[in-house]
Amino acid sequence: MKKSIAIIDYGVGNIQSVKEAIGSLGYNLFVSNDTNKLAKADGLILPGVGAFGAAMESLHERRLIVPLNELVLEQKKPILGICLGMQLLADFSEENGYHNGLGWISGGVIRIEGGQNLRVPHVGWNDVDIRQKEPLFDRMQGTSNFYFDHSYHFDAKNEEDVAARVNYGLGLVAAVKRGNIHGVQFHPEKSQITGLRLLKGFLNSIG
């Protein structure tokens, strides 16, 4: 039986492009903010573009915080946060003021410093330095190149939660992992074959 994957629809996100990318891999896929339906999925995708505060407000308005805590922290359902979706995993963000995050992986979201001819936002293709190969990067061969588009970055408190870094003046966090919780700062759905391999690695890891 094919695994069922749910994209969490909370009104903020690049849902269509993520849906098309995962759909091309042949998985049963649906988009929903109905917690009863999300509970039946084998794995979850939390996409996101835009502002951190607005995203958290949308999750609160749809009463998704408590159910997601139950599914992810208690039931250990695998989840992948993408771009802003990864940043929401943090304790807080300093984007446009101070905002609490989901607090699933210790750390804060702060603005990229830039300087030394480094533009903010950080937009474009960059190689990543893989620190934890499985499961996101276990299908990678040679250089892993992904597409980034962000002005803020996840400053992880614990290095053991960092799955990959990208060199942009500093070694910014490119991916995180803590147990069943995964996140990537880049856009795998826009990263061509390498991005599809990463999505495949996550989806294949779902038991």
CSV table of C-alpha atoms in Angstrom, one decimal:
chain,number,residue,atom,x,y,z
A,1,MET,CA,0.0,0.0,0.0
A,2,LYS,CA,1.3,3.5,-0.9
A,3,LYS,CA,2.1,5.8,2.0
A,4,SER,CA,-0.3,8.7,2.5
A,5,ILE,CA,1.3,12.2,2.7
A,6,ALA,CA,-0.5,15.3,3.9
A,7,ILE,CA,0.5,18.8,3.1
A,8,ILE,CA,-0.7,21.0,6.0
A,9,ASP,CA,-2.8,23.9,4.6
A,10,TYR,CA,-2.7,26.8,7.0
A,11,GLY,CA,-3.1,29.6,4.4
A,12,VAL,CA,0.6,30.4,4.1
A,13,GLY,CA,2.7,28.5,1.7
A,14,ASN,CA,3.9,27.3,-1.7
A,15,ILE,CA,1.5,24.4,-1.6
A,16,GLN,CA,1.0,23.9,-5.4
A,17,SER,CA,4.7,23.5,-6.3
A,18,VAL,CA,5.3,21.2,-3.3
A,19,LYS,CA,2.2,19.2,-4.2
A,20,GLU,CA,3.4,18.8,-7.8
A,21,ALA,CA,6.9,17.7,-6.7
A,22,ILE,CA,5.7,15.1,-4.3
A,23,GLY,CA,2.9,14.0,-6.7
A,24,SER,CA,5.5,13.3,-9.3
A,25,LEU,CA,7.1,10.7,-7.0
A,26,GLY,CA,3.9,8.6,-6.9
A,27,TYR,CA,2.7,8.9,-3.4
A,28,ASN,CA,-0.9,9.3,-2.2
A,29,LEU,CA,-1.1,12.9,-1.4
A,30,PHE,CA,-3.7,15.3,0.0
A,31,VAL,CA,-3.9,18.9,1.2
A,32,SER,CA,-5.8,19.6,4.4
A,33,ASN,CA,-6.1,21.5,7.7
A,34,ASP,CA,-8.6,19.0,9.1
A,35,THR,CA,-6.8,17.5,12.0
A,36,ASN,CA,-8.8,14.2,11.7
A,37,LYS,CA,-7.5,13.8,8.2
A,38,LEU,CA,-4.0,14.8,9.1
A,39,ALA,CA,-4.0,12.2,11.8
A,40,LYS,CA,-4.6,9.5,9.2
A,41,ALA,CA,-1.6,10.5,7.1
A,42,ASP,CA,1.7,8.5,7.4
A,43,GLY,CA,3.8,11.7,7.1
A,44,LEU,CA,3.3,15.5,7.1
A,45,ILE,CA,4.7,18.3,5.1
A,46,LEU,CA,4.7,21.9,6.5
A,47,PRO,CA,5.5,24.3,3.7
A,48,GLY,CA,5.7,28.0,4.0
A,49,VAL,CA,6.7,31.4,2.5
A,50,GLY,CA,6.2,34.8,3.9
A,51,ALA,CA,6.5,36.2,7.4
A,52,PHE,CA,7.0,34.1,10.6
A,53,GLY,CA,4.5,36.0,12.7
A,54,ALA,CA,1.7,35.8,10.1
A,55,ALA,CA,2.4,32.0,9.7
A,56,MET,CA,2.1,31.4,13.5
A,57,GLU,CA,-1.0,33.5,13.6
A,58,SER,CA,-2.6,31.4,10.8
A,59,LEU,CA,-1.7,28.2,12.7
A,60,HIS,CA,-3.4,29.5,15.8
A,61,GLU,CA,-6.5,30.7,13.9
A,62,ARG,CA,-7.0,27.3,12.4
A,63,ARG,CA,-6.4,25.7,15.9
A,64,LEU,CA,-3.7,23.5,14.6
A,65,ILE,CA,-1.0,24.0,17.3
A,66,VAL,CA,-2.3,21.6,19.9
A,67,PRO,CA,-3.2,18.8,17.4
A,68,LEU,CA,0.1,19.1,15.6
A,69,ASN,CA,1.9,18.9,19.0
A,70,GLU,CA,0.0,15.7,19.6
A,71,LEU,CA,0.7,14.2,16.2
A,72,VAL,CA,4.4,15.2,16.0
A,73,LEU,CA,5.6,15.2,19.6
A,74,GLU,CA,3.5,12.5,21.1
A,75,GLN,CA,2.6,10.1,18.2
A,76,LYS,CA,6.0,10.8,16.5
A,77,LYS,CA,4.5,11.3,13.1
A,78,PRO,CA,7.3,12.2,10.6
A,79,ILE,CA,7.1,15.8,9.4
A,80,LEU,CA,9.2,17.9,7.0
A,81,GLY,CA,9.2,21.7,7.3
A,82,ILE,CA,10.2,23.6,4.1
A,83,CYS,CA,11.7,27.1,4.1
A,84,LEU,CA,9.4,29.1,6.5
A,85,GLY,CA,8.0,25.7,7.5
A,86,MET,CA,11.5,24.8,8.9
A,87,GLN,CA,11.8,28.2,10.7
A,88,LEU,CA,8.5,27.6,12.5
A,89,LEU,CA,10.0,24.6,14.2
A,90,ALA,CA,12.2,27.0,16.3
A,91,ASP,CA,11.5,28.5,19.7
A,92,PHE,CA,11.1,32.0,18.3
A,93,SER,CA,11.8,34.5,15.5
A,94,GLU,CA,13.0,38.1,15.5
A,95,GLU,CA,11.4,38.8,12.1
A,96,ASN,CA,9.3,42.0,12.5
A,97,GLY,CA,9.4,41.8,16.3
A,98,TYR,CA,9.5,38.8,18.6
A,99,HIS,CA,7.2,35.8,17.8
A,100,ASN,CA,7.0,32.4,19.5
A,101,GLY,CA,7.4,29.4,17.3
A,102,LEU,CA,6.4,25.8,17.7
A,103,GLY,CA,9.5,25.1,19.9
A,104,TRP,CA,10.1,21.6,18.5
A,105,ILE,CA,13.8,22.2,17.8
A,106,SER,CA,15.7,24.5,20.1
A,107,GLY,CA,16.9,27.7,18.6
A,108,GLY,CA,15.8,31.1,17.2
A,109,VAL,CA,15.3,32.6,13.8
A,110,ILE,CA,17.4,35.7,13.2
A,111,ARG,CA,18.3,38.0,10.3
A,112,ILE,CA,21.2,37.0,8.0
A,113,GLU,CA,24.0,39.5,8.6
A,114,GLY,CA,25.1,39.9,5.0
A,115,GLY,CA,28.1,42.1,4.3
A,116,GLN,CA,31.2,41.2,2.3
A,117,ASN,CA,29.3,41.5,-1.0
A,118,LEU,CA,26.7,39.1,0.3
A,119,ARG,CA,23.2,40.2,-0.4
A,120,VAL,CA,20.1,39.8,1.8
A,121,PRO,CA,17.9,38.0,1.0
A,122,HIS,CA,20.1,35.0,0.2
A,123,VAL,CA,18.7,33.9,-3.2
A,124,GLY,CA,20.1,31.3,-5.5
A,125,TRP,CA,21.8,28.0,-5.8
A,126,ASN,CA,24.3,26.8,-3.2
A,127,ASP,CA,26.1,23.6,-2.2
A,128,VAL,CA,25.3,22.3,1.2
A,129,ASP,CA,27.7,20.7,3.7
A,130,ILE,CA,25.9,17.5,4.9
A,131,ARG,CA,26.3,16.7,8.6
A,132,GLN,CA,23.6,14.0,8.9
A,133,LYS,CA,23.1,11.9,5.8
A,134,GLU,CA,20.0,10.0,6.7
A,135,PRO,CA,17.3,10.2,5.8
A,136,LEU,CA,17.1,13.5,3.9
A,137,PHE,CA,20.5,13.2,2.1
A,138,ASP,CA,20.9,9.4,1.9
A,139,ARG,CA,20.2,9.5,-1.9
A,140,MET,CA,22.7,12.2,-2.6
A,141,GLN,CA,25.8,11.5,-4.8
A,142,GLY,CA,28.6,14.0,-5.0
A,143,THR,CA,27.7,17.7,-4.6
A,144,SER,CA,24.3,18.5,-3.2
A,145,ASN,CA,23.1,21.8,-4.7
A,146,PHE,CA,19.8,23.4,-3.6
A,147,TYR,CA,17.8,26.6,-4.3
A,148,PHE,CA,17.6,29.1,-1.4
A,149,ASP,CA,15.4,32.2,-0.9
A,150,HIS,CA,15.4,33.7,2.6
A,151,SER,CA,16.4,36.7,4.7
A,152,TYR,CA,16.3,35.0,8.1
A,153,HIS,CA,18.1,31.8,9.2
A,154,PHE,CA,17.6,29.2,11.9
A,155,ASP,CA,20.3,29.6,14.6
A,156,ALA,CA,20.1,26.1,16.2
A,157,LYS,CA,21.0,25.9,19.8
A,158,ASN,CA,22.3,22.3,19.6
A,159,GLU,CA,24.7,21.2,16.8
A,160,GLU,CA,23.4,17.7,17.0
A,161,ASP,CA,20.1,19.0,15.5
A,162,VAL,CA,21.9,20.4,12.4
A,163,ALA,CA,21.6,18.1,9.4
A,164,ALA,CA,23.3,20.4,6.9
A,165,ARG,CA,24.9,23.9,6.6
A,166,VAL,CA,25.4,26.3,3.7
A,167,ASN,CA,28.3,28.7,3.5
A,168,TYR,CA,26.9,32.3,3.1
A,169,GLY,CA,29.4,34.4,5.0
A,170,LEU,CA,28.7,32.1,7.9
A,171,GLY,CA,27.8,28.5,8.0
A,172,LEU,CA,24.1,29.0,8.1
A,173,VAL,CA,21.8,26.1,9.0
A,174,ALA,CA,20.4,24.5,5.8
A,175,ALA,CA,18.6,21.5,7.3
A,176,VAL,CA,17.7,20.3,10.8
A,177,LYS,CA,16.7,16.9,12.2
A,178,ARG,CA,15.5,15.8,15.6
A,179,GLY,CA,14.0,12.3,15.7
A,180,ASN,CA,10.9,12.4,13.5
A,181,ILE,CA,11.1,16.1,12.9
A,182,HIS,CA,13.0,17.4,9.8
A,183,GLY,CA,13.3,20.7,8.2
A,184,VAL,CA,15.1,22.3,5.2
A,185,GLN,CA,15.7,26.0,4.6
A,186,PHE,CA,16.0,25.6,0.9
A,187,HIS,CA,13.2,24.7,-1.6
A,188,PRO,CA,13.5,21.1,-2.7
A,189,GLU,CA,10.4,21.6,-4.9
A,190,LYS,CA,12.5,24.2,-6.9
A,191,SER,CA,15.8,22.3,-6.7
A,192,GLN,CA,15.2,20.0,-9.7
A,193,ILE,CA,16.5,16.4,-9.5
A,194,THR,CA,18.4,17.0,-6.2
A,195,GLY,CA,15.3,18.3,-4.5
A,196,LEU,CA,13.3,15.3,-5.7
A,197,ARG,CA,16.0,13.0,-4.3
A,198,LEU,CA,15.8,14.7,-0.9
A,199,LEU,CA,12.0,14.4,-0.9
A,200,LYS,CA,12.3,10.8,-1.8
A,201,GLY,CA,14.7,10.2,1.0
A,202,PHE,CA,12.3,11.7,3.5
A,203,LEU,CA,9.3,9.8,2.1
A,204,ASN,CA,11.1,6.5,2.0
A,205,SER,CA,12.0,6.9,5.6
A,206,ILE,CA,8.4,6.9,6.7
A,207,GLY,CA,7.5,3.6,8.3
